[in-house]
Short mmCIF file of C-alpha atoms in Angstrom, two decimals:
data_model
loop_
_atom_site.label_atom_id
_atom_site.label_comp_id
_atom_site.label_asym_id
_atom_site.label_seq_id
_atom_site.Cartn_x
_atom_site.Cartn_y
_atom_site.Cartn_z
CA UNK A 496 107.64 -2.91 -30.21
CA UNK A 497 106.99 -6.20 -28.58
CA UNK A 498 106.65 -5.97 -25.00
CA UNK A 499 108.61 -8.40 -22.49
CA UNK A 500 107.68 -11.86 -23.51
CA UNK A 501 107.94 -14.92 -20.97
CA UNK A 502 107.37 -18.50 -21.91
CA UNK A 503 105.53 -20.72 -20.87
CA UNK A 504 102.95 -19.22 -19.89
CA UNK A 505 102.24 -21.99 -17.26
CA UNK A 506 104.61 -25.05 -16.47
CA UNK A 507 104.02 -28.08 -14.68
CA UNK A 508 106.13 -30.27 -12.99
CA UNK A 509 106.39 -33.22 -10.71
CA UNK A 510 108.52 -32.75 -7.61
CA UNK A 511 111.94 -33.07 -7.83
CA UNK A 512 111.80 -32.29 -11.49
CA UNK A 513 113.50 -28.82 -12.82
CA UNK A 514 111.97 -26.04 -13.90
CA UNK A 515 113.36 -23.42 -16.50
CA UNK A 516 111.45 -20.14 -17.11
CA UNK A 517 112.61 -17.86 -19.67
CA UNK A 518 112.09 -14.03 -20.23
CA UNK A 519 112.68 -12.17 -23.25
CA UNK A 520 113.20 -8.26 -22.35
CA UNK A 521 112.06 -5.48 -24.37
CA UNK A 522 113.84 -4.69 -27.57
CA UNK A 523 116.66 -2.23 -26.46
CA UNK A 524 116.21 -3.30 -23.23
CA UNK A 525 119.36 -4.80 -20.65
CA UNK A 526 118.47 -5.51 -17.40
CA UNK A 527 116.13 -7.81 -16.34
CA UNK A 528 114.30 -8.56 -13.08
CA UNK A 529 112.93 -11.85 -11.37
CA UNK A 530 110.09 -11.71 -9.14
CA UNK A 531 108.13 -13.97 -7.53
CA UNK A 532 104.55 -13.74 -6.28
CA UNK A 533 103.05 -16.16 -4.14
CA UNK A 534 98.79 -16.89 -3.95
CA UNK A 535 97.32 -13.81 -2.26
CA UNK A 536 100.40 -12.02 -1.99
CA UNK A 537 102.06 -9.34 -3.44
CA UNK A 538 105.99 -10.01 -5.90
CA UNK A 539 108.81 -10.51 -4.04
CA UNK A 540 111.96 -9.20 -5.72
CA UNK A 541 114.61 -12.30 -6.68
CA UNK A 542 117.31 -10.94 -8.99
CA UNK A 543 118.41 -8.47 -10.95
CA UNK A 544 120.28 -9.18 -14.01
CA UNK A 545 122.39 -7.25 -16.84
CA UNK A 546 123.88 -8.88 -19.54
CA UNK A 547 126.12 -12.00 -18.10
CA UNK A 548 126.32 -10.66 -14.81
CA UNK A 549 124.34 -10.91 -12.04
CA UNK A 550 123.75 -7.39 -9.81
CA UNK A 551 121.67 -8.58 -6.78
CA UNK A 552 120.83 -11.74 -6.06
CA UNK A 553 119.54 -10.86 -2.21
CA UNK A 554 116.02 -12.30 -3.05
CA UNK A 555 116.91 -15.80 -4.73
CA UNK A 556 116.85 -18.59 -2.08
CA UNK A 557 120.05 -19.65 -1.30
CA UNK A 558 119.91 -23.44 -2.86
CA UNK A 559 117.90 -24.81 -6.11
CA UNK A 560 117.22 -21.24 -7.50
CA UNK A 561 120.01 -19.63 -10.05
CA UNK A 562 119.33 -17.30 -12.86
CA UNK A 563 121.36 -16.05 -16.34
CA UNK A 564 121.08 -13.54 -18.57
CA UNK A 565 123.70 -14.87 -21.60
CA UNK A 566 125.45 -12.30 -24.00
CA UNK A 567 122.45 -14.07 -26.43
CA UNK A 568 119.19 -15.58 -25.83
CA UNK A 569 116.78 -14.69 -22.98
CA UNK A 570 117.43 -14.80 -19.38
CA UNK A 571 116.30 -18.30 -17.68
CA UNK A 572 115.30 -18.52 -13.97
CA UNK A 573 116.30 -22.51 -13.33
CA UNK A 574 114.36 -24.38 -9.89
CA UNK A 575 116.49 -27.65 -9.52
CA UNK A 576 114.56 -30.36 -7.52
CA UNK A 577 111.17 -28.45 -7.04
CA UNK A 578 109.01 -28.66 -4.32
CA UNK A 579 105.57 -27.80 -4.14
CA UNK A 580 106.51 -24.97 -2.42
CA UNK A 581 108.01 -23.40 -5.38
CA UNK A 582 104.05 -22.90 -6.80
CA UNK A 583 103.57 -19.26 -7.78
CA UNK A 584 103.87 -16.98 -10.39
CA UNK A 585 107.11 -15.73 -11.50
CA UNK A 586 107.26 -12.47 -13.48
CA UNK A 587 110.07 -10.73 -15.37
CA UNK A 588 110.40 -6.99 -15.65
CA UNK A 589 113.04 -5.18 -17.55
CA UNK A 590 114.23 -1.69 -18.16
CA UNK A 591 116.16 -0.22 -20.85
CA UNK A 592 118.62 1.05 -17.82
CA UNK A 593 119.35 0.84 -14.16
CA UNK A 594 117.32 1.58 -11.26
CA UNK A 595 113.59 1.26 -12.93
CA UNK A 596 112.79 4.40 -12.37
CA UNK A 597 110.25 6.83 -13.38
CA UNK A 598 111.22 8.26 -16.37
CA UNK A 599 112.27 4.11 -17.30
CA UNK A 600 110.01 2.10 -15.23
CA UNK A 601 110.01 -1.57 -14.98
CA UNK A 602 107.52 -3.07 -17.52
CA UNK A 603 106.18 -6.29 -16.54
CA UNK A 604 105.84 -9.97 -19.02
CA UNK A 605 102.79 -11.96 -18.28
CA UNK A 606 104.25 -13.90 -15.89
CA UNK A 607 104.85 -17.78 -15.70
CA UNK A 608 102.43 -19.69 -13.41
CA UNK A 609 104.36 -22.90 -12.50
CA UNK A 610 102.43 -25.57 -10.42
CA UNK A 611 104.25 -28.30 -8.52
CA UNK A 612 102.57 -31.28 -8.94
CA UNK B 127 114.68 -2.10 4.89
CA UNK B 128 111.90 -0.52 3.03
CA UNK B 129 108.20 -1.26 3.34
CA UNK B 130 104.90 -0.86 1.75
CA UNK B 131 101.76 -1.41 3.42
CA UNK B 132 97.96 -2.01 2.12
CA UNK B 133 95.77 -1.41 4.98
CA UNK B 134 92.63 -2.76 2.72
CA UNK B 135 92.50 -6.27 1.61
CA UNK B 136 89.83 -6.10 0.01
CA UNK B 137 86.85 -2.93 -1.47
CA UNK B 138 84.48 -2.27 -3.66
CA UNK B 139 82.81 0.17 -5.85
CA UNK B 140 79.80 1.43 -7.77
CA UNK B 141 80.19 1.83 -11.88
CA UNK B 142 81.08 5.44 -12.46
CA UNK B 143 81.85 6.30 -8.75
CA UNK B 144 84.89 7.52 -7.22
CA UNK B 145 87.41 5.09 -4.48
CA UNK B 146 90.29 5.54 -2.89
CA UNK B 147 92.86 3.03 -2.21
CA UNK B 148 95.24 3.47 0.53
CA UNK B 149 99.34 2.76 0.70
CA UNK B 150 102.00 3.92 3.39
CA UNK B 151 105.52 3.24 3.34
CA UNK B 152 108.29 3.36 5.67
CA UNK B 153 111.72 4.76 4.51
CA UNK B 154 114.61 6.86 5.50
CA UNK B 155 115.34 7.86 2.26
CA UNK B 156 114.86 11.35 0.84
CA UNK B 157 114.58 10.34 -3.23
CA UNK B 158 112.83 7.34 -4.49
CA UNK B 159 109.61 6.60 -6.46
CA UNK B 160 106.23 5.42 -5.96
CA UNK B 161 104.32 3.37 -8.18
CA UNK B 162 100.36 1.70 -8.77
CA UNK B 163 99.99 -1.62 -10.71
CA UNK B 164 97.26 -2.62 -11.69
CA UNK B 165 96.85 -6.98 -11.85
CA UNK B 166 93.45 -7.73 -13.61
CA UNK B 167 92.13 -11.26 -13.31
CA UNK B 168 94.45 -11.92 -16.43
CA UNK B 169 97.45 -11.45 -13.97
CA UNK B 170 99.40 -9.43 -16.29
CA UNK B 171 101.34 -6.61 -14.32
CA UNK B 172 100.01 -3.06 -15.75
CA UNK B 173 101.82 0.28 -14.38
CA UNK B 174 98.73 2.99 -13.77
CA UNK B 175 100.49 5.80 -12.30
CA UNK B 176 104.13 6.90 -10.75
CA UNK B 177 105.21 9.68 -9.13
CA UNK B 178 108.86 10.97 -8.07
CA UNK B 179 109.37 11.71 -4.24
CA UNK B 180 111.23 15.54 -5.57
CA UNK B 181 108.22 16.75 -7.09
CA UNK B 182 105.47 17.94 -4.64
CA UNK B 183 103.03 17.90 -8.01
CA UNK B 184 100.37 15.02 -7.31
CA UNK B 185 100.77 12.83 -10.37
CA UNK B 186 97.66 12.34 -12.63
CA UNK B 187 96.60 9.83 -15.63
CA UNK B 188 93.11 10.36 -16.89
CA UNK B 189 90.76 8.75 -14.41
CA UNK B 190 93.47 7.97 -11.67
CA UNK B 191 94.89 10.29 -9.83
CA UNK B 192 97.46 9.70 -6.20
CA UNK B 193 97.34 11.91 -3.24
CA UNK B 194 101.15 12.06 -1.87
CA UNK B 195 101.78 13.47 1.61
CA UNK B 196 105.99 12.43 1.52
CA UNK B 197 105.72 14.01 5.44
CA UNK B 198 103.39 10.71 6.21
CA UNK B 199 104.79 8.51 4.01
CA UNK B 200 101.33 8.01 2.39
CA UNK B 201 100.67 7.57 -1.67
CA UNK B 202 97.19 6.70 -2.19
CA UNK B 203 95.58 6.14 -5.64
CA UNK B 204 91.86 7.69 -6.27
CA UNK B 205 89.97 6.25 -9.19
CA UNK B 206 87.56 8.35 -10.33
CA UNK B 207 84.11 7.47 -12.76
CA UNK B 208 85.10 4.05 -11.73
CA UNK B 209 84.89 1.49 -14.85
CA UNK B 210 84.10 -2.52 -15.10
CA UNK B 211 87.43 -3.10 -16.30
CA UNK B 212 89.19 -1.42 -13.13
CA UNK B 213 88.24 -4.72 -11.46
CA UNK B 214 92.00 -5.68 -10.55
CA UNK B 215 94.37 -6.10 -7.75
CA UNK B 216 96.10 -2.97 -7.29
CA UNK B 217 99.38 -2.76 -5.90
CA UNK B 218 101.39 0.02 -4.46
CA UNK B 219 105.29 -0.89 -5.09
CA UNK B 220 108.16 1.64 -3.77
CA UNK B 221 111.49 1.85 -5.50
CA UNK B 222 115.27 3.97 -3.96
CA UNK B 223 116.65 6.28 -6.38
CA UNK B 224 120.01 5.23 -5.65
CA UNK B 225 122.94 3.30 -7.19
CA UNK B 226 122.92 -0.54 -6.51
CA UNK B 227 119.01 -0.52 -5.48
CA UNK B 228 116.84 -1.32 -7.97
CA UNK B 229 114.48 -3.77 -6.76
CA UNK B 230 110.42 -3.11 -6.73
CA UNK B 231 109.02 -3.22 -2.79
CA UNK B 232 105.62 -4.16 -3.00
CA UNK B 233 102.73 -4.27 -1.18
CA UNK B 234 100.13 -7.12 -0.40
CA UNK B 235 97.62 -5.49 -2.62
CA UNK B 236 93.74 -4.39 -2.94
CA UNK B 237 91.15 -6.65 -4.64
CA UNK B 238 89.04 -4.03 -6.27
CA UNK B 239 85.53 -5.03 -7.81
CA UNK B 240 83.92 -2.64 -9.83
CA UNK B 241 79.59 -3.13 -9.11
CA UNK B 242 77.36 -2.48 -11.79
#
């Protein structure tokens, strides 16, 4: 069973340019979570996403930042006009149901490493 | 608003000796769960351990083992026969057991190097 796949693995871009980041959850798997983790620090929680709707969006920055998770396809974290600011690593996590918890805890993709040039 | 705190940036160990890494968190609510990632210098995101706030049983997983006290709002994680491979950032994340919360609270993290 193939774990929760993100792609790319890193992504460059030039300022101003967009960035899309895509996570693919675990097979059986509907909700997906965005997190962010800055150099030296721990993730930061974004959004939390079922299938076309959004749940909680508290932790996306208000402008530039929206997410999806279509009917089909993977879920795609979109930076319009980056700024270098936007460097870190941004993870996906999914769970087969809500909340996360214990008995169906988050499992983590390898995370994309995007670098603002 | 919930929040996790790593009071040690930074420690390290001896191969095959035991450390303890510390977390407290600050909530007011009764249920939720505790968790330990692990973050090697691959940066992948590994869960080590959880345990459930209701259950007073310390939760154990082979070598690592967590010390809850819910009355101090403490969850530390004890490695024990410590390996070369436990070389990581470990983080101590806090999640509500409770409808519309689902997101991960993390901490800052430990940087954890395992001596030969």
């Amino acid at each position: 069973n193939a774990g929760v796949m993100q792609n790319p693995r890193h992504l460059v871009r030039r300022r101003g340019q967009e960035a899309r980041l895509r996570c693919s959850p675990m097979k059986g798997h509907s909700h997906v979570y965005w997190y962010r983790q800055l150099p030296e620090e721990g993730l930061k929680f974004m959004v939390y996403l079922q299938k076309e709707n959004i749940i909680d969006e508290s932790g996306m920055p208000k402008e530039r930042f929206s997410a999806e998770f279509p009917k089909e396809g993977p879920s795609i974290l979109r930076i319009q006009q980056v700024v270098r600011g936007d460097s870190a690593a941004y993870f996906c996590a999914s769970s087969p149901n809500k909340g996360g918890g214990s008995n169906q805890p988050q499992h983590f993709g390898d995370g994309t490493r995007l670098s603002i040039l | 608003a919930q929040t996790v705190t790593q009071s040690q940036p930074e420690m390290s160990v001896q191969e095959a000796e035991t450390v303890t890494l510390s977390c407290t968190y600050d909530t007011s609510e009764n249920n939720y769960y505790l968790f330990w990632y692990k973050q090697p210098p691959s940066r992948q995101m590994i869960l080590v351990i959880r345990q459930e706030a209701y259950k007073q049983q310390n939760a154990t997983e082979n070598r690592f083992s967590v010390n809850f006290q819910k009355a101090a709002k403490s969850f530390s994680l004890k490695i024990s026969d410590s390996q070369l491979g436990d070389t990581a950032m470990y983080f101590c994340a806090f999640l509500r057991l409770e409808v519309g919360s689902e997101k991960l609270v993390f901490g800052k993290g430990t940087k954890l190097t395992v001596n030969p």
